[in-house]
Coordinates of C-alpha atoms in Angstrom, one line a residue:
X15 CA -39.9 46.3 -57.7
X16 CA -39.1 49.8 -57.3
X17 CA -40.4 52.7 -59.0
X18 CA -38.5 55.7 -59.1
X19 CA -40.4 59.6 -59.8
X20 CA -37.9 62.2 -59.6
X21 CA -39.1 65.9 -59.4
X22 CA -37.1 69.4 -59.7
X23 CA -35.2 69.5 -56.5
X24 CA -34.7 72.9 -55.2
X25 CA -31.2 72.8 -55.6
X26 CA -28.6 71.3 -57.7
X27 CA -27.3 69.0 -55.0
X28 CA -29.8 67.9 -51.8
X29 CA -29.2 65.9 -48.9
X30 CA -32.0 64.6 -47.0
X31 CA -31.5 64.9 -43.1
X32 CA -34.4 62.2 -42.6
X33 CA -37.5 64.1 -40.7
X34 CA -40.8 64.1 -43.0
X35 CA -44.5 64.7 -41.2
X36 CA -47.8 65.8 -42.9
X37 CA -47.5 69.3 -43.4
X38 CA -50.7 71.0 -41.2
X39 CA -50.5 73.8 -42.9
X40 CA -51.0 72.8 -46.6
X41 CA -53.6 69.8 -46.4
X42 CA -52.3 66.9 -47.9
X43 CA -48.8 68.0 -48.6
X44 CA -45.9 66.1 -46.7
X45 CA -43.0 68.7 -44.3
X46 CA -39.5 67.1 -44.9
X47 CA -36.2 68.4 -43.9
X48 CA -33.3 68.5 -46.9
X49 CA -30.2 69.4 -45.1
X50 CA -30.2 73.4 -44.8
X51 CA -33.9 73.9 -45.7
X52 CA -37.3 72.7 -44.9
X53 CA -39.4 72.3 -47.9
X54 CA -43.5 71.0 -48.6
X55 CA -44.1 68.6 -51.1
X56 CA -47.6 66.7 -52.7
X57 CA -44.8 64.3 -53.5
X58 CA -45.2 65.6 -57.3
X59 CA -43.1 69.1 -56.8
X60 CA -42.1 70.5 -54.1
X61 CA -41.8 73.9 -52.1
X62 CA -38.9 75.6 -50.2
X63 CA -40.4 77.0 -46.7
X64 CA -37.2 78.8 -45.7
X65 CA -33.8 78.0 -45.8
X66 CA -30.7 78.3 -48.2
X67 CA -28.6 76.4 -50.4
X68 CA -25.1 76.1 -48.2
X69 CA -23.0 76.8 -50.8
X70 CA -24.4 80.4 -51.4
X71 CA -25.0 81.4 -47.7
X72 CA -23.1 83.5 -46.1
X73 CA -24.5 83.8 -43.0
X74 CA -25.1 81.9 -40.0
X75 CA -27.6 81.1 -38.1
X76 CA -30.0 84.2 -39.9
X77 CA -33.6 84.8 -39.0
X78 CA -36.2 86.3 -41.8
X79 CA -38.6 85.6 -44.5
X80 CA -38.1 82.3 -46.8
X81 CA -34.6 82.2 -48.3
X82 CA -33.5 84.9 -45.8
X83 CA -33.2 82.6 -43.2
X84 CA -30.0 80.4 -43.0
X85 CA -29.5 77.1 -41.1
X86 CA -26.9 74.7 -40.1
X87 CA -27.7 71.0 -40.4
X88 CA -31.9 70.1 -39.8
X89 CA -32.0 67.1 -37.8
X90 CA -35.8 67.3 -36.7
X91 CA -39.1 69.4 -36.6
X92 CA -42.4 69.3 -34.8
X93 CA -45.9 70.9 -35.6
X94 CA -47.6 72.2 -32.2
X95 CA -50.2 73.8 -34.6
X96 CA -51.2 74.2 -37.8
X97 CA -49.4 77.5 -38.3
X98 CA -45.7 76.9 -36.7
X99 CA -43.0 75.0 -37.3
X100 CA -40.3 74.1 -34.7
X101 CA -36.9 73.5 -36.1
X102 CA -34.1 71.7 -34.4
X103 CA -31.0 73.8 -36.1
X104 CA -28.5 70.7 -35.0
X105 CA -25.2 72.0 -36.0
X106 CA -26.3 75.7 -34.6
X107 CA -27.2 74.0 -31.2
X108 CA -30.6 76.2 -30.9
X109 CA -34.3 76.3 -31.8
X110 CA -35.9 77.7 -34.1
X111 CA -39.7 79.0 -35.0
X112 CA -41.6 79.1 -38.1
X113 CA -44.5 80.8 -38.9
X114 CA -46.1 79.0 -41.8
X115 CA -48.1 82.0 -42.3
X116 CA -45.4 84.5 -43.2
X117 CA -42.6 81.6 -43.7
X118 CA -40.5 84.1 -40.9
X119 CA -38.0 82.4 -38.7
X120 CA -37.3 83.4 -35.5
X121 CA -35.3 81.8 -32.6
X122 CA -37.4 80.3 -30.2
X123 CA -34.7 78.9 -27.4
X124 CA -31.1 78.8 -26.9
X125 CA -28.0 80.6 -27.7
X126 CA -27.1 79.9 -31.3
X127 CA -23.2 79.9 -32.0
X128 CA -21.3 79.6 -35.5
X129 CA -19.4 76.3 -34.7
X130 CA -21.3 73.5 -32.5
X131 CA -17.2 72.9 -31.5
X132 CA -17.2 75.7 -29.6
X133 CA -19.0 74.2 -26.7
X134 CA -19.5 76.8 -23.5
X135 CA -21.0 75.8 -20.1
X136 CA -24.9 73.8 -20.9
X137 CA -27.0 76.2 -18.9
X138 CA -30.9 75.8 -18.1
X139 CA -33.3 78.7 -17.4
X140 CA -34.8 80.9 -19.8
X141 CA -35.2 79.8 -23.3
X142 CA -33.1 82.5 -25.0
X143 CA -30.2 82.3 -22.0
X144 CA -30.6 78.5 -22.2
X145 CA -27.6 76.8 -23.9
X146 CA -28.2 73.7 -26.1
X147 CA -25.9 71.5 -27.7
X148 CA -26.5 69.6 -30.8
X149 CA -30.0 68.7 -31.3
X150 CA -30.9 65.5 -32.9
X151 CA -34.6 65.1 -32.2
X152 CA -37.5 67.3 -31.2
X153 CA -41.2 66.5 -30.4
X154 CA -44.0 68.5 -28.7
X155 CA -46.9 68.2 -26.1
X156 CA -49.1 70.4 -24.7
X157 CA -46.9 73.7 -24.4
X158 CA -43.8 71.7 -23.9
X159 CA -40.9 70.6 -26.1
X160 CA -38.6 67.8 -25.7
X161 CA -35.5 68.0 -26.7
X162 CA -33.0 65.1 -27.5
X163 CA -29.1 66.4 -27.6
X164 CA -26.5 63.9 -29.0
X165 CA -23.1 66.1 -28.1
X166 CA -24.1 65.9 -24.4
X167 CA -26.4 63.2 -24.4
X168 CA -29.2 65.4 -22.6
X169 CA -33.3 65.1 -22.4
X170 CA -34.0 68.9 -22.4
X171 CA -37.8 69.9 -21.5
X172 CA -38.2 73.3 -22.7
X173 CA -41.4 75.0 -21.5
X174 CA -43.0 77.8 -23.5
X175 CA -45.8 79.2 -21.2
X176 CA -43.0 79.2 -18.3
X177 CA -40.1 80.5 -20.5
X178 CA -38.1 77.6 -19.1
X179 CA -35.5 75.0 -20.3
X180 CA -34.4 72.0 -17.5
X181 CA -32.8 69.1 -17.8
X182 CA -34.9 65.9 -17.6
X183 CA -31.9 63.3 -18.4
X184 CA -28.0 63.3 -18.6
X185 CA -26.0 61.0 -20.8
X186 CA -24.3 59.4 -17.8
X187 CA -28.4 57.4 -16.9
X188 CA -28.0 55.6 -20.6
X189 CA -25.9 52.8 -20.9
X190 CA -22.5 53.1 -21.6
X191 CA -21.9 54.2 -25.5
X192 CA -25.6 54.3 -25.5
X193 CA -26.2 58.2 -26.0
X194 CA -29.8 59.0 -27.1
X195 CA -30.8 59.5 -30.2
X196 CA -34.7 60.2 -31.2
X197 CA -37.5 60.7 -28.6
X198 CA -41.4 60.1 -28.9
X199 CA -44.0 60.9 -26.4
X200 CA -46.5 58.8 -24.9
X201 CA -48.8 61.5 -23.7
X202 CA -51.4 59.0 -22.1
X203 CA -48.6 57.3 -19.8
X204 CA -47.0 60.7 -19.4
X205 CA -44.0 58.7 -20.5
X206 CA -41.4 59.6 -23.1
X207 CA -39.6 56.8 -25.3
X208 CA -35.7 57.5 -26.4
X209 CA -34.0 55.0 -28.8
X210 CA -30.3 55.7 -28.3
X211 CA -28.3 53.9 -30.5
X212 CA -28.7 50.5 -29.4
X213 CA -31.0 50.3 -26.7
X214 CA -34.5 51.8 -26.1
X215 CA -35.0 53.7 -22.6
X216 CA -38.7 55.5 -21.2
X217 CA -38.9 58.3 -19.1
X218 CA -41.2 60.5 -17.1
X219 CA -42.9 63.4 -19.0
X220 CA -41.8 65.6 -15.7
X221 CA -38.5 63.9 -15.2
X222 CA -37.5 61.7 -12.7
X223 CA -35.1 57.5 -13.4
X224 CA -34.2 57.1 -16.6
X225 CA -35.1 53.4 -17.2
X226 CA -33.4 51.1 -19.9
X227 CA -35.9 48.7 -21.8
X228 CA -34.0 46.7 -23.8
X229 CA -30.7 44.8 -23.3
X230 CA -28.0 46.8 -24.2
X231 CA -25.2 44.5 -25.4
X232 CA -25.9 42.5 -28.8
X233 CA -25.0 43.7 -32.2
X234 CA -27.7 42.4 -34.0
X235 CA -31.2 43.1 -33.2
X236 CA -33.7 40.4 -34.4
X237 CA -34.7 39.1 -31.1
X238 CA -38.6 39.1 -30.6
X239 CA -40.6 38.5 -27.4
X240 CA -40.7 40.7 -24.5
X241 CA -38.5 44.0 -25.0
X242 CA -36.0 43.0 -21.9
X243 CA -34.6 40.2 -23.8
X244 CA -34.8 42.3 -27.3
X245 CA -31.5 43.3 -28.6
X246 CA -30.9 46.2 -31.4
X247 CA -28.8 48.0 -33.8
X248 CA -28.6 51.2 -35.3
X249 CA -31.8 52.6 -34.8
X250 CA -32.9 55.6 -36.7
X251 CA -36.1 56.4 -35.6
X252 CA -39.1 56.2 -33.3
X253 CA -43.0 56.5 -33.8
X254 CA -45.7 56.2 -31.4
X255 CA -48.7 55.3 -33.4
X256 CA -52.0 55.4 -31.7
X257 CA -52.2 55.0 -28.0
X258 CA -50.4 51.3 -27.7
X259 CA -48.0 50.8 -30.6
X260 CA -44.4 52.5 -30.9
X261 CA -42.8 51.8 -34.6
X262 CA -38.7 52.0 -34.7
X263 CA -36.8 52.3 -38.3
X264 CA -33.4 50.3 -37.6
X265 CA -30.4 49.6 -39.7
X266 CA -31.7 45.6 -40.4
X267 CA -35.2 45.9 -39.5
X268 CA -38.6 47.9 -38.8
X269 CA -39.2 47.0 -35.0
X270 CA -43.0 47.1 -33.5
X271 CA -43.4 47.6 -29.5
X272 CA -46.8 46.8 -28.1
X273 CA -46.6 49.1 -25.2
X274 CA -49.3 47.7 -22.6
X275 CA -47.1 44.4 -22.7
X276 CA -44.3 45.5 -23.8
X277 CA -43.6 43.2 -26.5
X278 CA -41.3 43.2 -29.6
X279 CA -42.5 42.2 -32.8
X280 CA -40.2 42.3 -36.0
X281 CA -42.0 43.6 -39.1
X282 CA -39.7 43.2 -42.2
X283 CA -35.6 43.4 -42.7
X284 CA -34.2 46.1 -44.5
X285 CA -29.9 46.2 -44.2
X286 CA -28.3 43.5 -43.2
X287 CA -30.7 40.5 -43.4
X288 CA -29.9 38.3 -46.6
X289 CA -33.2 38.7 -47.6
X290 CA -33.5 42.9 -46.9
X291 CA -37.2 42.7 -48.9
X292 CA -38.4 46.0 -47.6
X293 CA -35.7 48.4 -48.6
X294 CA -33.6 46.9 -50.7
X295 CA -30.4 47.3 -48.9
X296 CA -31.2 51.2 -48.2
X297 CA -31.4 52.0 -44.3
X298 CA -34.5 53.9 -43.9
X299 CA -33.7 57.1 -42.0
X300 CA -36.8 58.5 -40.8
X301 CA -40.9 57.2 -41.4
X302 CA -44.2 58.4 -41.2
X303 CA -47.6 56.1 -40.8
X304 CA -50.8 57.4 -43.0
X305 CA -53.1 55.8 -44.2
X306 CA -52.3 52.5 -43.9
X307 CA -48.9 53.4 -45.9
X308 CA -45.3 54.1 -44.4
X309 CA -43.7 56.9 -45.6
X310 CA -39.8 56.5 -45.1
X311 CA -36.9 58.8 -46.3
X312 CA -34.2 56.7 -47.9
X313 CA -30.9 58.1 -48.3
X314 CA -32.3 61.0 -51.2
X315 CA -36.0 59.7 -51.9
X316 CA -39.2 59.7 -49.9
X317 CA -40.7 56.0 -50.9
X318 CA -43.3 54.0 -49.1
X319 CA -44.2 50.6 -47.8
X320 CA -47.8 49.1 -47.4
X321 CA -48.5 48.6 -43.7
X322 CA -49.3 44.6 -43.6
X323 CA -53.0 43.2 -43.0
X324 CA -52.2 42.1 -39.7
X325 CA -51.8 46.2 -38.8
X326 CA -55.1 46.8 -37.6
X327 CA -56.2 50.6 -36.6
X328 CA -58.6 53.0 -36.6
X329 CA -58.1 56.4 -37.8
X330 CA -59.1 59.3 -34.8
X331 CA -59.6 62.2 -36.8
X332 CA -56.0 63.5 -36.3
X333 CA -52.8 63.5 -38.8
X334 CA -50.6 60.9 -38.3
X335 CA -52.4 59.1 -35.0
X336 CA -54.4 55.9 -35.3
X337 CA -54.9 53.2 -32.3
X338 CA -52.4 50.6 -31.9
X339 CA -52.4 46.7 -32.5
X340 CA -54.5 44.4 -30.3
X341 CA -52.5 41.4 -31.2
X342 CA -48.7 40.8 -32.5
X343 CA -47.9 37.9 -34.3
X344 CA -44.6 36.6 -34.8
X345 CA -42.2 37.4 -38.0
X346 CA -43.9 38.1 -40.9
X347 CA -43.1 36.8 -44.8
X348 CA -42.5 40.0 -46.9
X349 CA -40.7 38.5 -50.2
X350 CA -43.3 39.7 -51.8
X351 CA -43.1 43.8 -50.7
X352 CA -42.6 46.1 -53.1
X353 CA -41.4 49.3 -52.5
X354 CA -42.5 52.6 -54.3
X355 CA -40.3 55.6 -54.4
X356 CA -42.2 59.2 -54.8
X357 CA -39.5 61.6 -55.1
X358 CA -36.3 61.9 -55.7
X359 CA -34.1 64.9 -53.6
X360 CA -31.6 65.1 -55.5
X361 CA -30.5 65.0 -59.1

């Protein structure tokens, strides 16, 4: 069952780059990125922060207020407070700042260029002499930002009080054709987690080996048990929920790591099972845990899933975080999921 509640997109024609969060600074309201623009939503309307339609710009790379600002592709955001937004401007290889206050953009670090083709020598040191190339996937932690770059398959740690950018990781420590993708951090193990595209690596928050979970051969990844004889495939994105739990979205299936015991639990197909009961054949691009509900961006819509019973947390006073699972069963029936679709992007 699927139930579909289209609002008044912003513009005539939206694409949906996958990245949605609760929005800190409107209670309530979910952050989402829709290709050139980030926009707020209380999944009834929604709201453009800044940004432009890119078939009107006609600049690149713009800072200013609102719709003054122009950006290439929006890949990924993060929140360090409840008044600024940091923007991963992909296809502009840079970051950029938002303060939610004003809605002005600034650039935070790295050199932004017209064409992520033209590719000069990657560079570390201070943020704004810094040189980034395309940015996938961004998270923060305590004054720091971690960077995930697809192009050159880099871990960048980019250090605000410091005014520093270094390299943590270099694509040549992931296995072969395994370049990273999305990145979570695991601030009570000073570890951060990478998916790459078929394999799920950890690292040091300061650096230091790069060390490969999961197996990374396989083409389909429905393997349970503990995460070194786990297989996977086309993952999309990683959560770490709570303290214990990390929750991947992946082309055939949502994926559940109990980190203490590294253990890999399936939740419920989505793509290429024969019974894809979650998603209906849609490959969930990004998710969000709240609530006990799922939030995922499918292809143009923000829908949801019911976390199962088994899913047992407790809510911590802070967005988006709860405590992880004590106990993982073993595949779970879901014929009976039904999935609810809030809004539609595009029109």
């Amino acid at each position: 069952k699927m139930e579909d509640n289209p609002v008044i997109p912003v513009y005539d024609t939206a694409y949906t780059s996958g990245h949605i969060e609760m929005d800190k600074f409107v209670e309530g309201n979910f952050l989402f990125c829709e290709y050139q623009a980030l926009l707020t939503t209380d999944l009834k309307t929604k709201e453009l922060v800044v940004g432009q339609d890119y078939r009107t710009m006609d600049k690149y790379f713009e800072d200013g207020i609102g719709a003054n600002a122009s950006f290439g592709s929006l890949r990924s955001f993060t929140q360090p407070n409840h008044t600024h937004v940091f923007i991963a401007d992909t296809s502009h290889c840079c970051l950029r700042s938002v303060d939610r206050r004003t809605n002005r953009t600034g650039t935070l670090a790295g050199v932004c260029r017209e064409n992520f083709l033209d590719r000069p020598e990657l560079v570390d040191g201070e943020l704004l002499n810094s040189t980034f190339d395309m940015i996938n996937s961004i998270t923060y932690h305590d004054g720091i930002v971690y960077a995930v770059e697809t192009g050159k398959g880099r871990i960048r740690k980019i250090d605000l009080a410091n005014n520093l950018v270094t390299t943590l990781a270099t694509k040549e420590e992931f296995p072969k054709y395994h370049g990273p993708q999305n990145i979570a951090v695991d601030p009570a193990r000073r570890l951060v987690f990478i998916n790459a595209f078929r394999s799920i690596s950890q690292l040091s928050m300061d650096g230091g080996e790069l060390v490969t979970l999961s197996k990374a051969e396989g083409l389909f990844g429905i393997e349970e048990g503990p995460i070194e004889n786990t297989t996977w495939s086309f993952i999309k994105d990683i959560k770490l929920v709570g303290k214990d739990t990390l929750i991947l979205a992946g082309g055939e299936t949502f994926r559940i790591i109990h980190i203490p015991s590294m253990t890999v639990s399936t939740w419920c197909f989505t793509f290429y099972a024969a019974s894809s009961n979650c998603t209906y054949g849609r490959p969930p691009q990004a998710l969000l845990i709240k609530d006990r509900q799922m939030y995922i961006t499918i292809e143009d819509t923000i829908s949801t899933l019911q976390l199962p019973a088994w899913f047992e947390y407790e809510d911590d006073g802070l967005l988006n975080t709860q405590t992880g699972l004590a106990n993982l069963p073993g595949k779970q029936d879901f014929s009976d999921v039904e999935l609810y679709s809030f809004i539609a992007f595009s029109i």
